[in-house]
Each structure stands twice: as C-alpha cells, then as structure tokens.
Coordinates of C-alpha atoms in Angstrom, one line a residue:
X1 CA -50.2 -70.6 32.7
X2 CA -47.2 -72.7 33.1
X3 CA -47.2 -74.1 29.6
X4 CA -47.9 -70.6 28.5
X5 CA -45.1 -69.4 30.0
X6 CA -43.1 -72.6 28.6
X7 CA -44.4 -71.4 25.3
X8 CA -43.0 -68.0 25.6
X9 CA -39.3 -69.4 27.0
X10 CA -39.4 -72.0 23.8
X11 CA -40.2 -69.0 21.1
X12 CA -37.3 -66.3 22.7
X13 CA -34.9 -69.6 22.9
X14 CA -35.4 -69.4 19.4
X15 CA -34.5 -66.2 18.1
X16 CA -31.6 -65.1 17.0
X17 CA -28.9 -63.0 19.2
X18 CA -29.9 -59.3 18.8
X19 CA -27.5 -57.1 16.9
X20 CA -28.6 -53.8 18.3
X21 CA -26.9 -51.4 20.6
X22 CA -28.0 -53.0 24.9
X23 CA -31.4 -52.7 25.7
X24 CA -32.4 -50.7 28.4
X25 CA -34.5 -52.8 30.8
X26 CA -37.4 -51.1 31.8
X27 CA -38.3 -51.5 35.6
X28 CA -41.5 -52.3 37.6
X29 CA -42.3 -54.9 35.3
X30 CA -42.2 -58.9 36.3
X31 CA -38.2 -60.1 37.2
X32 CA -38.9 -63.7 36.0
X33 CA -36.8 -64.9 33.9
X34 CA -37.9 -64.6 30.5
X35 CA -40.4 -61.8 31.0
X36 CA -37.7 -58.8 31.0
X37 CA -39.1 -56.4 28.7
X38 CA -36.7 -54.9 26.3
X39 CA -35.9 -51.4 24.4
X40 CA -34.4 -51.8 21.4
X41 CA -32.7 -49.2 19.3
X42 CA -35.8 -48.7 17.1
X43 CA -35.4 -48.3 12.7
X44 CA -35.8 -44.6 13.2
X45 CA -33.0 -44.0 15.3
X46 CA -30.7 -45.6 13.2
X47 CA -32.0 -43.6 10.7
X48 CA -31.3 -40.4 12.6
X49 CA -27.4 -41.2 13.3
X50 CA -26.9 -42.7 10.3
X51 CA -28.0 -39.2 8.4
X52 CA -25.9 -37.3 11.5
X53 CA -22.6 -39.2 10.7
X54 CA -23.4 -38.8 7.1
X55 CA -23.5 -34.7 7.7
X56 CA -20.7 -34.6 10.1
X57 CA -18.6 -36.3 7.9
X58 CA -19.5 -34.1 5.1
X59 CA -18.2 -31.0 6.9
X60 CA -15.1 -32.4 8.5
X61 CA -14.6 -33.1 4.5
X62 CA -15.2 -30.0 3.6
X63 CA -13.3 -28.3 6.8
X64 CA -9.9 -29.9 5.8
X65 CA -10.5 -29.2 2.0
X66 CA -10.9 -25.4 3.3
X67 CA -7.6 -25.7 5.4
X68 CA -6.0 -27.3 2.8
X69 CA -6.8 -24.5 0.2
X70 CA -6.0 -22.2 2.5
X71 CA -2.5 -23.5 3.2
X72 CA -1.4 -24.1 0.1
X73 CA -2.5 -21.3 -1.5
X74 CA -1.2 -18.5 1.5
X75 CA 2.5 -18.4 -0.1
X76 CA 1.4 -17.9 -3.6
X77 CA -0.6 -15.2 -2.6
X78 CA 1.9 -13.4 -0.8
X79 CA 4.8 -13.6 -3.2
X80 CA 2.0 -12.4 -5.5
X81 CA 0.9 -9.6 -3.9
X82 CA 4.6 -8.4 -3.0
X83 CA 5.1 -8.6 -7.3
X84 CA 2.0 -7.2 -8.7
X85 CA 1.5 -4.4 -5.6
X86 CA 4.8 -2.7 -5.9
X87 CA 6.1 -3.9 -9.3
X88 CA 3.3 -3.4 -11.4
X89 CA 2.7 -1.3 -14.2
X90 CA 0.1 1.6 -13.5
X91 CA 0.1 5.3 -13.0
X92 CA 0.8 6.9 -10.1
X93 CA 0.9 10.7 -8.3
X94 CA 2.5 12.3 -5.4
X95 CA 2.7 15.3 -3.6
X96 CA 5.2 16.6 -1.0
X97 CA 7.1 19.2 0.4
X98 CA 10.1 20.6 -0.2
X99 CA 13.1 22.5 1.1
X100 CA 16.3 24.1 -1.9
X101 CA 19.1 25.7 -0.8
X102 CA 20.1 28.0 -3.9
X103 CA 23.1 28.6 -6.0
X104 CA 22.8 31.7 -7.5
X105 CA 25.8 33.7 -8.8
X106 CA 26.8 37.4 -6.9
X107 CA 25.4 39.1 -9.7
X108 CA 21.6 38.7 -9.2
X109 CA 19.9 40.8 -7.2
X110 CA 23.0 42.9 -6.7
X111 CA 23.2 41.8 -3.0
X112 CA 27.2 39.6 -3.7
X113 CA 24.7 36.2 -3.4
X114 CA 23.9 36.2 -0.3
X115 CA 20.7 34.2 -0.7
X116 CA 19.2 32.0 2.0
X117 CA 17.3 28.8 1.3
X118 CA 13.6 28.7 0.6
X119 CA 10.4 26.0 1.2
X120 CA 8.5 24.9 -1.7
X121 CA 6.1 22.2 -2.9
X122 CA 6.7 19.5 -5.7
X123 CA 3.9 17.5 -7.3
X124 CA 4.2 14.4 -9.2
X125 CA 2.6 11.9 -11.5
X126 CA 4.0 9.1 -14.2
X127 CA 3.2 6.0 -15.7
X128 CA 5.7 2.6 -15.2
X129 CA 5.6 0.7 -17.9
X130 CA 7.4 -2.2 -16.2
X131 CA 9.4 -3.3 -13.0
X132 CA 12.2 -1.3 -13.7
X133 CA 11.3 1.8 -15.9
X134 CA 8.5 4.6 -15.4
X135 CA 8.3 8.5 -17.1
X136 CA 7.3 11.6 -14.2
X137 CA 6.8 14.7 -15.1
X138 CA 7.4 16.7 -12.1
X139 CA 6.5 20.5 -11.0
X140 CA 8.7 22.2 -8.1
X141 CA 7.8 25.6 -6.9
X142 CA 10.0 27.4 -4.0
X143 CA 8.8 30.3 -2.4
X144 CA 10.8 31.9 -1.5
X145 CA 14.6 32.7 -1.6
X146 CA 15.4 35.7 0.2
X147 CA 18.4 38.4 0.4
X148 CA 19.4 41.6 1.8
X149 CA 22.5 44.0 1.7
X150 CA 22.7 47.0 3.5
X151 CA 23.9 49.9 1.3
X152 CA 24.6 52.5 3.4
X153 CA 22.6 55.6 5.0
X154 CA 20.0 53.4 6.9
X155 CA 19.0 52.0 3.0
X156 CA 19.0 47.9 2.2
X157 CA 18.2 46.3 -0.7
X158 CA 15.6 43.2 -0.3
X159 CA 15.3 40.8 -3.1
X160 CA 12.9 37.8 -3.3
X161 CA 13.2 35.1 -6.1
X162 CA 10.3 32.6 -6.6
X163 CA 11.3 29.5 -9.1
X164 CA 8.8 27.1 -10.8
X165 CA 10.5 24.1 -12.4
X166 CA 8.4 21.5 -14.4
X167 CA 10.1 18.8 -16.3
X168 CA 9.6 15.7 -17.9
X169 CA 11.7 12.8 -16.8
X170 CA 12.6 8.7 -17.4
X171 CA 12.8 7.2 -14.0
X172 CA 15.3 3.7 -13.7
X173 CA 14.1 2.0 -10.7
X174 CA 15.5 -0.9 -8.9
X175 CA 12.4 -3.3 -7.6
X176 CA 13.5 -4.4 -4.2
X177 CA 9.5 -5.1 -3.0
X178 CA 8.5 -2.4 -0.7
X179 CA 11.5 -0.3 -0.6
X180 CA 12.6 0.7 -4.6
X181 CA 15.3 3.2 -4.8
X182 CA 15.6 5.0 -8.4
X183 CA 17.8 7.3 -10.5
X184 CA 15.8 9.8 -12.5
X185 CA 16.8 12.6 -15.1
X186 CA 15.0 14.8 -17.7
X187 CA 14.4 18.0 -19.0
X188 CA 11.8 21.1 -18.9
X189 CA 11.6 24.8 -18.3
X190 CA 11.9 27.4 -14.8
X191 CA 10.1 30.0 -14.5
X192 CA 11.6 32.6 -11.9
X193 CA 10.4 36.2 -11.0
X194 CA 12.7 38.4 -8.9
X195 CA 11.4 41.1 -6.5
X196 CA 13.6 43.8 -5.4
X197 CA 12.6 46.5 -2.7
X198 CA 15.1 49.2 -2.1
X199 CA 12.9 51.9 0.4
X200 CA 9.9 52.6 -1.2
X201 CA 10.7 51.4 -4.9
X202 CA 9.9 48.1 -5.9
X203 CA 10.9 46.4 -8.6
X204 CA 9.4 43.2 -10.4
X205 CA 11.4 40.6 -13.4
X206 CA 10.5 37.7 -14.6
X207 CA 12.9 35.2 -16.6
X208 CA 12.7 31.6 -18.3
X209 CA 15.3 29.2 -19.0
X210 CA 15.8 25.7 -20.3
X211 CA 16.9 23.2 -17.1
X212 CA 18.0 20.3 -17.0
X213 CA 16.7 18.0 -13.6
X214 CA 18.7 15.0 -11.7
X215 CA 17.5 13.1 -9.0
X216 CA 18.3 10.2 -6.4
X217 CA 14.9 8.7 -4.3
X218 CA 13.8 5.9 -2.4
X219 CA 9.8 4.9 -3.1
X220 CA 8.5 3.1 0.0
X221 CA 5.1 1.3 -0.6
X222 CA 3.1 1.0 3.1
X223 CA 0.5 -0.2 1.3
X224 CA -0.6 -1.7 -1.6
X225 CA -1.3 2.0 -3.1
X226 CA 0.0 4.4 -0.8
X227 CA 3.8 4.8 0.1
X228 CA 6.4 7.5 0.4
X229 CA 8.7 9.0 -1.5
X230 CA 12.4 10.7 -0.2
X231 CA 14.4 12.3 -3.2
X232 CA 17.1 14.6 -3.0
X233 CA 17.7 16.2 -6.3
X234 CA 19.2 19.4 -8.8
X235 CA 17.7 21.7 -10.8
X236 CA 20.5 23.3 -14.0
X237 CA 19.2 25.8 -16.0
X238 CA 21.1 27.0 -19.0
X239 CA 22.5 30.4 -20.1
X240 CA 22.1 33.2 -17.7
X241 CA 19.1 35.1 -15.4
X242 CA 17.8 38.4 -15.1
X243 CA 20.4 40.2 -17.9
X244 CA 23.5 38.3 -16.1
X245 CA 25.5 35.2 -17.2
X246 CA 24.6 33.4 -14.2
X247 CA 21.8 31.1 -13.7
X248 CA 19.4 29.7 -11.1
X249 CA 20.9 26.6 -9.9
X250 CA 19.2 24.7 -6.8
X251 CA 19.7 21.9 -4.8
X252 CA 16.6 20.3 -3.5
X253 CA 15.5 17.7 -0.7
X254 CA 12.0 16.7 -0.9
X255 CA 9.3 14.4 0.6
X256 CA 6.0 13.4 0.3
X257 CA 3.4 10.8 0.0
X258 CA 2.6 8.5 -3.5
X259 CA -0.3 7.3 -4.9
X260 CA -0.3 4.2 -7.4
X261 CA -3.4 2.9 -9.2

C-alpha cells in the first residue's frame, strides 16, 4: 500500500504544472496529501467560451459599425432632406380660402360704389422647375360682393357681383428651407356676373375681361409634402365692366394648405 501510494506521489511529482483555470476540489474524498481529486476545466468547455467570445465579439463589432454609420451619416441626411423636401423640383396643388375687398368704380351697379367685401375660394397647382422658379395657374372665385342704395319711396336697389379669375403665372421664389417667400405675376381672364334686384325685377349681366394678377406669399413646408401657403395679392382687369369704363379691380388675402409631390 505504502509503495503504491509512493508510486502515485512519484508519477504527480512528475507532471507538469496545470495551465487550466483552479480546480474545484471535490469533498468527501481522502484529505491525504496527494489523493485530492481534481476538476479540471474540461476540452469542451473551452470550446463553449471560446465560440461565446468569438460571438460576442462579433456583435460588439457590428454594434459600433452600426453607431458609427449611424453617426456619421445623421448630418448628411438632414441637410439632405432640408434640400431635396422643400427645394425640389415637382408639382404641387393647393387650396384655400379667401377674403377681397373690391374696387369697383361708382358707376356699376348704379348704387355710387358702395360695395362691401366678399369670401371666396382660390385653388392652385404648378410645376417648379428648380430652387428658385415654379409656373401656377391659379383660379379665385368670390362670392359674393354686395350693395344697396335706397332710392326713395320705400324702394332699394340690391346688386350682387360674383368674379371668377383664373390666370397663369411665373412664381420667383426665394429657398429659405421650410419657410420660402415668393413674388408671383401673370396673366388670364375674369369672369363676373352682376345681379340687380330693384322690388320685384331682377336683373342678370355677365362680363369678361383680360386681368392682369400680382402677388406677395410665404410657402411654409410642415412636412415634407404638406405646408401652408399665406399670399396677399391683386387682381387688374383691363377696359371697362358691365357697359361702363370702369373695371373690376380686387384686392385679395388668401390662405390655405399645399400639396407637393
């Protein structure tokens, strides 16, 4: 028994220092020195950590490439969306409501121009062709302007004028990101009907003239398709209206939403 034990001391003596993590000492076995039975980290549990670094490092890899990308690339893609969202060419449409305040000369209507300002529509669509310059064609329609004079003996005249405008127009625009005020100008043709009511006898005439339109606007983008438009504008017809030598000059303030594709 001794020598076997001698044996046993003579061979462990012999071995090499072991490289792997601490054994664990298992208890309940024989304290004697020598006889301590070991666990060592086996083959396949290297294995196994070895192939869980190798993955975790992978995806911290990966992780910081992501960040990185992400980082980097968050500028450019905000300077580009500012450029390409408000800036770019496209068409576009709009819609909005609108209030004119006439300037109609004494003689219409026969009531010394005492007309009153009216509520109206305008639509809108275009095409930009670039940062700075677009072409809208644009419809207003008031309804309506109204006056009244009292001539005498319990009688009044009523008159009603309704004006459509639709022009064609070059828009200059000055690209300042989300807010881009313009300058805009054309031509087209107004359509006005007046209605007079004197008792029972109405009266119905309808006239068309060449106009001229001006406008001042701001575009606001919200998004990158919708926005808002604010535009305060004139409409200038040539020659005169309803048999007179005055025309149908208006003043108009309108606002409304924007579409752009």
């Amino acid at each position: 028994m001794n020598k076997g034990l001698q044996s046993l001391g003579n061979f462990q003596a012999d071995e090499p220092p072991l490289k792997d993590p601490p054994a664990i000492a298992i208890g309940g076995l024989p304290s004697e020195p020598g006889l301590l039975t070991y666990f060592p980290a086996t083959e396949t549990v290297r294995r196994h950590w070895r192939r869980k670094m190798k993955v975790f490092r992978r995806i911290s890899f990966v992780t910081a490439l992501a960040l990185a990308c992400i980082a980097s690339t968050s500028p450019a893609a905000d300077h580009e969306t500012l450029e390409i969202d408000h800036n770019r060419p496209g068409a576009y449409f709009g819609l909005g409501l609108a209030h004119a305040w006439p300037s109609f000369g004494d003689n219409i209507g026969d009531n010394n121009g005492n007309w009153h300002s009216g509520l109206g529509v305008n639509a809108r669509g275009g095409y930009r062709f670039n940062r700075y310059f677009a072409a809208e064609a644009d419809v207003d329609f008031t309804n309506r302007f109204r006056a009244k004079q009292s001539l005498g003996a319990g009688t009044t005249l009523r008159n009603a004028i309704r004006t459509t405008a639709s022009t064609i127009n070059a828009k200059a625009i000055l690209p300042l990101e989300w807010i881009q005020p313009y300058v805009m100008g054309g031509i087209g043709f107004q359509a006005a009907t007046l209605k007079k009511h004197i008792g029972n006898i109405r009266t119905k005439q309808t006239n068309y003239n060449f106009v001229g339109r001006i406008a001042v606007g701001i575009d606001v983008m919200l998004h990158k398709n919708w926005g808002w438009h604010v535009e305060a504008g004139g409409i200038l017809p040539a020659g005169g209206s309803f048999g007179t030598d005055d025309n149908l000059s208006l003043v108009i303030l309108n606002t409304g939403f924007r579409y752009v594709f």
